[in-house]
XYZ file of C-alpha atoms in Angstrom:
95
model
C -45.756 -1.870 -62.990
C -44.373 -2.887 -59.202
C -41.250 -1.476 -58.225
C -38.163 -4.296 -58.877
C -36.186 -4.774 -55.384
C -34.848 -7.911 -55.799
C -31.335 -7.940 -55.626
C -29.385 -9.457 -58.217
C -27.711 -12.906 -57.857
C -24.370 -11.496 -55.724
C -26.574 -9.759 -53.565
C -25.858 -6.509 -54.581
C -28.528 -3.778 -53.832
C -30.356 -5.816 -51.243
C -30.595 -5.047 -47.588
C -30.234 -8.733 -46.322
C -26.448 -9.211 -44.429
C -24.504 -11.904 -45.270
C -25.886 -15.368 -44.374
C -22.379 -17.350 -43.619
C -20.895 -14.597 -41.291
C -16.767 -14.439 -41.371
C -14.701 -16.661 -43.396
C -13.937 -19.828 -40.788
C -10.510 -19.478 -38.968
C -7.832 -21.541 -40.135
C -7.556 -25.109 -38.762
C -5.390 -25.828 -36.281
C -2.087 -27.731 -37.245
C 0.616 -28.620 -34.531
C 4.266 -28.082 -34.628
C 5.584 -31.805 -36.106
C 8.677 -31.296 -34.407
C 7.077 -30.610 -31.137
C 4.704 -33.817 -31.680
C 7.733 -35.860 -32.427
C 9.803 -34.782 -29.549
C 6.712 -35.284 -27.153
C 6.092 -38.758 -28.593
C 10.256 -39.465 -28.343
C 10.171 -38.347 -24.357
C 7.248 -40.797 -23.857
C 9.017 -43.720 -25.240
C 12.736 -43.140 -23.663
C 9.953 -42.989 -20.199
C 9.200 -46.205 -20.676
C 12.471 -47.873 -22.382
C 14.457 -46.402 -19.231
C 11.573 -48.497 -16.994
C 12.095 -51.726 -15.744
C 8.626 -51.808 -14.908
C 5.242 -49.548 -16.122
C 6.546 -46.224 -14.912
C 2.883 -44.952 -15.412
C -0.211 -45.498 -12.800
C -3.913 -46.742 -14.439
C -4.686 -43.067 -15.562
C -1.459 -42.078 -17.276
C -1.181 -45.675 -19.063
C -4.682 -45.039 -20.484
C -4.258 -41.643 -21.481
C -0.688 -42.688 -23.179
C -2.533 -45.521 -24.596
C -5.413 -43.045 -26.087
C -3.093 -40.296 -27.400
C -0.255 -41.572 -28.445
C -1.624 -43.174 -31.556
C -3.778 -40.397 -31.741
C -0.659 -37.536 -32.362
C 1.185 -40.067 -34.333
C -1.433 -38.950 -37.192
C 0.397 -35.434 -37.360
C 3.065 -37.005 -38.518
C 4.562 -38.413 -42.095
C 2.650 -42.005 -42.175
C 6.111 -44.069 -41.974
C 7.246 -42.463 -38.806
C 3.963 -42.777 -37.263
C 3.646 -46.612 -37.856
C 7.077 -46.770 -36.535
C 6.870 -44.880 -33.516
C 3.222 -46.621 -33.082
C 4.885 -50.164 -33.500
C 7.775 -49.014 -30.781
C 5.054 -47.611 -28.527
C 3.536 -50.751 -28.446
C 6.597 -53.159 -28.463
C 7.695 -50.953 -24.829
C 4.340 -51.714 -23.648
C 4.531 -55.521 -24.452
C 7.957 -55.595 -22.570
C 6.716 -53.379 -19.455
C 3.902 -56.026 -19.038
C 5.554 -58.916 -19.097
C 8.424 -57.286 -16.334
């Protein structure tokens, strides 16, 4: 009869490593409070502005990212600030 080295279904006996490697690291969440207080110092910017206080670049990064770290925080405040971001923006145009 042939010698049995299969290993059994949790791999035990078997000379074959583990296939999936380590466990994945743990996803990266930001500090809220930190996102809020960066998204807060961009909008008293451009309330405190008579005019866009930003050149082409900034304005298009602010425009990019801004909703984009909104999503770290609690839905209502994000449509808020979102909706303020926006309203500022409105008023710096038409200035």
């Amino acid at each position: 009869m042939p010698e049995d080295r299969q290993t059994d279904l949790f791999g035990a006996g078997g000379e074959q490593g583990d296939l999936f490697g380590e466990a994945a690291a743990p996803a990266y969440r930001p500090d809220a409070d930190k996102v809020r207080a960066r998204l807060h110092h961009i909008l008293a910017e451009a309330r405190a502005a008579q005019s866009l206080p930003w050149d082409r670049g900034r304005l298009s990064l602010y425009r990019t990212i801004f909703p984009q770290m909104t999503l770290w925080l609690p839905e209502d405040e994000a449509a808020q600030l979102r909706f303020e971001f926006e309203e500022e923006l409105a008023r710096l145009k038409a200035a």
